């Protein structure tokens, strides 16, 4: 399982990177716009913070394959590093994926709501496909089952594409995606933080410290007794 952060907020990225095993950052136009800053400066700031090796997924906005290809070239030149260009699974997006794959650009097919969209994107050359779990759940769909079916299809056809599940609002959604064998998730830092939360963990840790400090003294840890 790879954990990615679905945010362009520098403070949030710094905090989550410090604590958790984060493989990279995903953005989309909404996430970038939320920061209300210069687009390229923001993306470069993220790149410089996470390093050249970390995955950085940045979305193209073009409505035609020509525009999407031009955006991908721009991003490759200006951002570089381990970059994935996100392309929505509209027909022109699929056409752009075929062209970009030939040019060696790494691709994340996005705005995916059905297994067949994911399958076609994978055949067109997407390295990752990003199904939106919570947005499906919100309209009485079953987002995690869609992830499961995509994983199944990729295995069935021996496709090398990976599932980067996105759009989460609960730990349960992340849990089901992992049970289905989703390869990666991207979520907001608060969801990543929630994955570790359990009141019994907190009370257990507090009890350990109370028992230890009762004998070895307040503030003492193994390295300073
Ligand atoms: O990357 C896609 C993701 O950001 C969508 O998440 O929470 O807006 O449904 P959400």
Short mmCIF file of C-alpha atoms and ligand atoms in Angstrom, two decimals:
data_model
loop_
_atom_site.label_atom_id
_atom_site.label_comp_id
_atom_site.label_asym_id
_atom_site.label_seq_id
_atom_site.Cartn_x
_atom_site.Cartn_y
_atom_site.Cartn_z
CA UNK A 1 0.00 0.00 0.00
CA UNK A 2 1.24 3.44 -0.93
CA UNK A 3 -0.06 6.46 0.98
CA UNK A 4 -0.24 9.77 -0.85
CA UNK A 5 -1.46 13.15 0.32
CA UNK A 6 -4.31 14.77 -1.56
CA UNK A 7 -3.47 18.36 -0.75
CA UNK A 8 -1.37 21.29 -1.95
CA UNK A 9 -1.16 22.86 1.49
CA UNK A 10 2.50 23.16 2.44
CA UNK A 11 1.94 23.10 6.21
CA UNK A 12 -0.17 19.93 5.92
CA UNK A 13 2.34 18.25 3.61
CA UNK A 14 5.26 19.08 5.94
CA UNK A 15 3.45 17.71 8.99
CA UNK A 16 2.28 14.50 7.31
CA UNK A 17 5.68 13.87 5.69
CA UNK A 18 7.36 14.22 9.05
CA UNK A 19 5.12 11.60 10.68
CA UNK A 20 3.90 9.08 8.14
CA UNK A 21 5.34 6.88 5.35
CA UNK A 22 4.15 9.11 2.51
CA UNK A 23 5.01 8.19 -1.09
CA UNK A 24 3.98 11.44 -2.71
CA UNK A 25 1.42 14.17 -3.27
CA UNK A 26 -1.59 14.35 -5.57
CA UNK A 27 -3.25 17.55 -6.66
CA UNK A 28 -6.15 18.50 -8.86
CA UNK A 29 -7.34 21.90 -10.09
CA UNK A 30 -9.70 22.30 -7.10
CA UNK A 31 -6.95 21.49 -4.60
CA UNK A 32 -4.50 23.90 -6.27
CA UNK A 33 -7.12 26.67 -6.55
CA UNK A 34 -7.86 26.33 -2.82
CA UNK A 35 -4.35 27.60 -2.06
CA UNK A 36 -4.97 30.82 -4.04
CA UNK A 37 -1.35 31.14 -5.12
CA UNK A 38 0.68 31.09 -8.32
CA UNK A 39 0.19 27.63 -9.88
CA UNK A 40 3.76 26.88 -10.91
CA UNK A 41 5.29 28.38 -7.76
CA UNK A 42 3.01 26.16 -5.63
CA UNK A 43 3.82 22.99 -7.57
CA UNK A 44 7.56 23.76 -7.43
CA UNK A 45 7.30 24.42 -3.71
CA UNK A 46 5.72 20.99 -3.23
CA UNK A 47 8.38 19.39 -5.43
CA UNK A 48 11.17 21.00 -3.48
CA UNK A 49 9.60 19.93 -0.17
CA UNK A 50 9.04 16.27 -1.06
CA UNK A 51 12.15 15.82 -3.23
CA UNK A 52 12.73 14.67 -6.80
CA UNK A 53 12.13 10.97 -6.07
CA UNK A 54 8.67 11.33 -4.52
CA UNK A 55 5.63 10.98 -6.74
CA UNK A 56 3.94 14.25 -7.61
CA UNK A 57 0.66 14.00 -9.53
CA UNK A 58 -0.48 17.17 -11.29
CA UNK A 59 -3.63 17.40 -13.37
CA UNK A 60 -4.02 18.73 -16.89
CA UNK A 61 -7.03 20.93 -17.63
CA UNK A 62 -7.23 20.84 -21.41
CA UNK A 63 -10.41 19.75 -23.17
CA UNK A 64 -8.56 18.57 -26.29
CA UNK A 65 -5.75 16.04 -26.60
CA UNK A 66 -3.52 18.75 -28.12
CA UNK A 67 -4.00 20.98 -25.07
CA UNK A 68 -3.43 18.08 -22.66
CA UNK A 69 -0.24 17.02 -24.48
CA UNK A 70 1.02 20.62 -24.38
CA UNK A 71 0.26 20.86 -20.63
CA UNK A 72 2.06 17.58 -19.98
CA UNK A 73 5.14 18.79 -21.90
CA UNK A 74 5.08 22.04 -19.92
CA UNK A 75 4.87 20.16 -16.61
CA UNK A 76 7.65 17.77 -17.59
CA UNK A 77 9.94 20.69 -18.45
CA UNK A 78 9.07 22.94 -15.51
CA UNK A 79 8.43 20.46 -12.69
CA UNK A 80 10.31 17.29 -13.55
CA UNK A 81 11.28 14.64 -11.00
CA UNK A 82 8.97 11.70 -10.43
CA UNK A 83 6.04 13.42 -12.11
CA UNK A 84 2.68 11.88 -13.03
CA UNK A 85 0.40 13.89 -15.26
CA UNK A 86 -3.22 13.35 -14.29
CA UNK A 87 -5.61 13.14 -17.21
CA UNK A 88 -9.41 12.75 -16.88
CA UNK A 89 -10.98 9.76 -18.64
CA UNK A 90 -12.83 11.77 -21.29
CA UNK A 91 -12.36 10.63 -24.92
CA UNK A 92 -9.80 13.39 -25.64
CA UNK A 93 -8.04 12.41 -22.41
CA UNK A 94 -7.71 8.80 -23.58
CA UNK A 95 -6.31 10.05 -26.90
CA UNK A 96 -3.82 12.20 -24.99
CA UNK A 97 -2.82 9.21 -22.84
CA UNK A 98 -1.95 7.18 -25.94
CA UNK A 99 0.20 10.03 -27.27
CA UNK A 100 1.86 10.83 -23.95
CA UNK A 101 2.65 7.19 -23.25
CA UNK A 102 4.65 7.09 -26.50
CA UNK A 103 6.60 10.11 -25.22
CA UNK A 104 7.45 8.34 -21.96
CA UNK A 105 5.31 10.59 -19.74
CA UNK A 106 3.98 8.88 -16.63
CA UNK A 107 0.19 9.06 -16.39
CA UNK A 108 -2.57 8.92 -13.82
CA UNK A 109 -6.03 8.53 -15.29
CA UNK A 110 -8.44 10.43 -13.09
CA UNK A 111 -12.13 11.22 -12.43
CA UNK A 112 -12.87 7.49 -12.67
CA UNK A 113 -16.24 6.19 -11.57
CA UNK A 114 -16.56 2.85 -13.39
CA UNK A 115 -14.33 -0.20 -13.87
CA UNK A 116 -14.63 0.12 -17.66
CA UNK A 117 -13.24 3.66 -17.59
CA UNK A 118 -10.28 2.33 -15.61
CA UNK A 119 -9.78 -0.60 -17.97
CA UNK A 120 -9.69 1.58 -21.07
CA UNK A 121 -7.31 4.05 -19.40
CA UNK A 122 -5.00 1.19 -18.44
CA UNK A 123 -5.02 -0.16 -21.99
CA UNK A 124 -4.26 3.37 -23.25
CA UNK A 125 -1.16 3.40 -21.03
CA UNK A 126 -2.10 4.90 -17.65
CA UNK A 127 0.36 3.96 -14.93
CA UNK A 128 -2.22 4.69 -12.23
CA UNK A 129 -5.98 4.95 -12.34
CA UNK A 130 -7.79 7.03 -9.74
CA UNK A 131 -11.35 5.93 -8.88
CA UNK A 132 -13.27 8.40 -6.65
CA UNK A 133 -14.61 6.33 -3.80
CA UNK A 134 -16.54 8.83 -1.67
CA UNK A 135 -18.09 10.65 -4.60
CA UNK A 136 -19.57 7.30 -5.70
CA UNK A 137 -20.76 6.48 -2.19
CA UNK A 138 -22.43 9.90 -2.05
CA UNK A 139 -24.71 9.01 -4.96
CA UNK A 140 -25.63 5.57 -3.59
CA UNK A 141 -22.86 3.88 -5.55
CA UNK A 142 -20.39 1.46 -4.02
CA UNK A 143 -17.00 3.11 -4.40
CA UNK A 144 -14.93 0.42 -2.75
CA UNK A 145 -16.52 -2.35 -4.86
CA UNK A 146 -15.59 -0.39 -7.97
CA UNK A 147 -11.99 -0.36 -6.72
CA UNK A 148 -12.20 -4.12 -6.13
CA UNK A 149 -13.46 -4.74 -9.66
CA UNK A 150 -10.70 -2.60 -11.16
CA UNK A 151 -8.06 -4.54 -9.21
CA UNK A 152 -9.66 -7.77 -10.44
CA UNK A 153 -9.70 -6.60 -14.08
CA UNK A 154 -6.02 -5.57 -13.99
CA UNK A 155 -5.09 -8.98 -12.58
CA UNK A 156 -7.31 -10.80 -15.08
CA UNK A 157 -5.73 -9.05 -18.06
CA UNK A 158 -2.21 -8.93 -16.62
CA UNK A 159 -2.14 -5.14 -16.91
CA UNK A 160 0.72 -3.33 -15.16
CA UNK A 161 -1.44 -0.32 -14.17
CA UNK A 162 -2.01 0.32 -10.47
CA UNK A 163 -5.06 1.59 -8.62
CA UNK A 164 -4.59 4.89 -6.80
CA UNK A 165 -7.93 5.18 -5.04
CA UNK A 166 -9.00 8.74 -4.24
CA UNK A 167 -11.83 10.67 -2.58
CA UNK A 168 -12.11 9.38 0.98
CA UNK A 169 -14.19 10.55 3.88
CA UNK A 170 -13.80 7.60 6.27
CA UNK A 171 -11.37 5.03 7.60
CA UNK A 172 -13.84 2.33 6.58
CA UNK A 173 -13.54 3.34 2.92
CA UNK A 174 -9.75 3.14 3.13
CA UNK A 175 -9.97 -0.20 4.93
CA UNK A 176 -12.23 -1.73 2.28
CA UNK A 177 -9.96 -0.45 -0.49
CA UNK A 178 -7.00 -2.15 1.18
CA UNK A 179 -8.95 -5.41 1.57
CA UNK A 180 -9.70 -5.28 -2.15
CA UNK A 181 -5.97 -4.97 -2.86
CA UNK A 182 -5.93 -1.31 -3.95
CA UNK A 183 -2.28 -0.51 -4.60
CA UNK A 184 -2.33 3.06 -3.32
CA UNK A 185 -4.62 5.62 -1.74
CA UNK A 186 -4.53 9.37 -1.78
CA UNK A 187 -6.33 11.15 1.02
CA UNK A 188 -6.39 14.38 2.97
CA UNK A 189 -3.99 14.46 5.93
CA UNK A 190 -6.88 14.26 8.43
CA UNK A 191 -8.00 10.91 6.95
CA UNK A 192 -4.40 9.61 7.04
CA UNK A 193 -4.24 10.67 10.70
CA UNK A 194 -7.57 8.93 11.42
CA UNK A 195 -6.13 5.63 10.18
CA UNK A 196 -4.04 5.43 13.37
CA UNK A 197 -6.69 6.56 15.84
CA UNK A 198 -8.02 4.24 18.52
CA UNK A 199 -8.90 5.26 22.09
CA UNK A 200 -7.50 1.97 23.44
CA UNK A 201 -4.14 2.81 21.85
CA UNK A 202 -4.12 6.15 23.68
CA UNK A 203 -5.11 4.68 27.05
CA UNK A 204 -2.58 1.84 26.64
CA UNK A 205 0.25 4.27 25.92
CA UNK A 206 -0.78 6.47 28.86
CA UNK A 207 -0.83 3.42 31.15
CA UNK A 208 2.65 2.34 29.98
CA UNK A 209 4.02 5.79 30.76
CA UNK A 210 2.33 5.99 34.19
CA UNK A 211 3.67 2.56 35.21
CA UNK A 212 7.16 3.33 33.92
CA UNK A 213 7.42 6.77 35.44
CA UNK A 214 6.19 5.43 38.79
CA UNK A 215 9.43 3.48 39.04
CA UNK A 216 11.99 5.33 36.86
CA UNK A 217 10.87 8.93 37.30
CA UNK A 218 8.91 11.53 35.34
CA UNK A 219 10.17 12.29 31.84
CA UNK A 220 12.54 9.31 31.85
CA UNK A 221 12.86 7.16 28.73
CA UNK A 222 15.20 4.25 27.99
CA UNK A 223 17.94 6.50 26.63
CA UNK A 224 18.15 8.68 29.76
CA UNK A 225 17.56 6.39 32.77
O1 LIG B 1 -7.98 13.58 -6.34
C1 LIG B 1 -9.38 13.42 -6.35
C2 LIG B 1 -9.92 13.78 -5.06
O2 LIG B 1 -9.29 14.96 -4.64
C3 LIG B 1 -11.38 13.93 -4.95
O3 LIG B 1 -11.65 13.97 -3.61
O4 LIG B 1 -12.80 14.58 -1.54
O5 LIG B 1 -12.97 16.06 -3.56
O6 LIG B 1 -14.11 13.84 -3.51
P1 LIG B 1 -12.97 14.65 -3.05
#
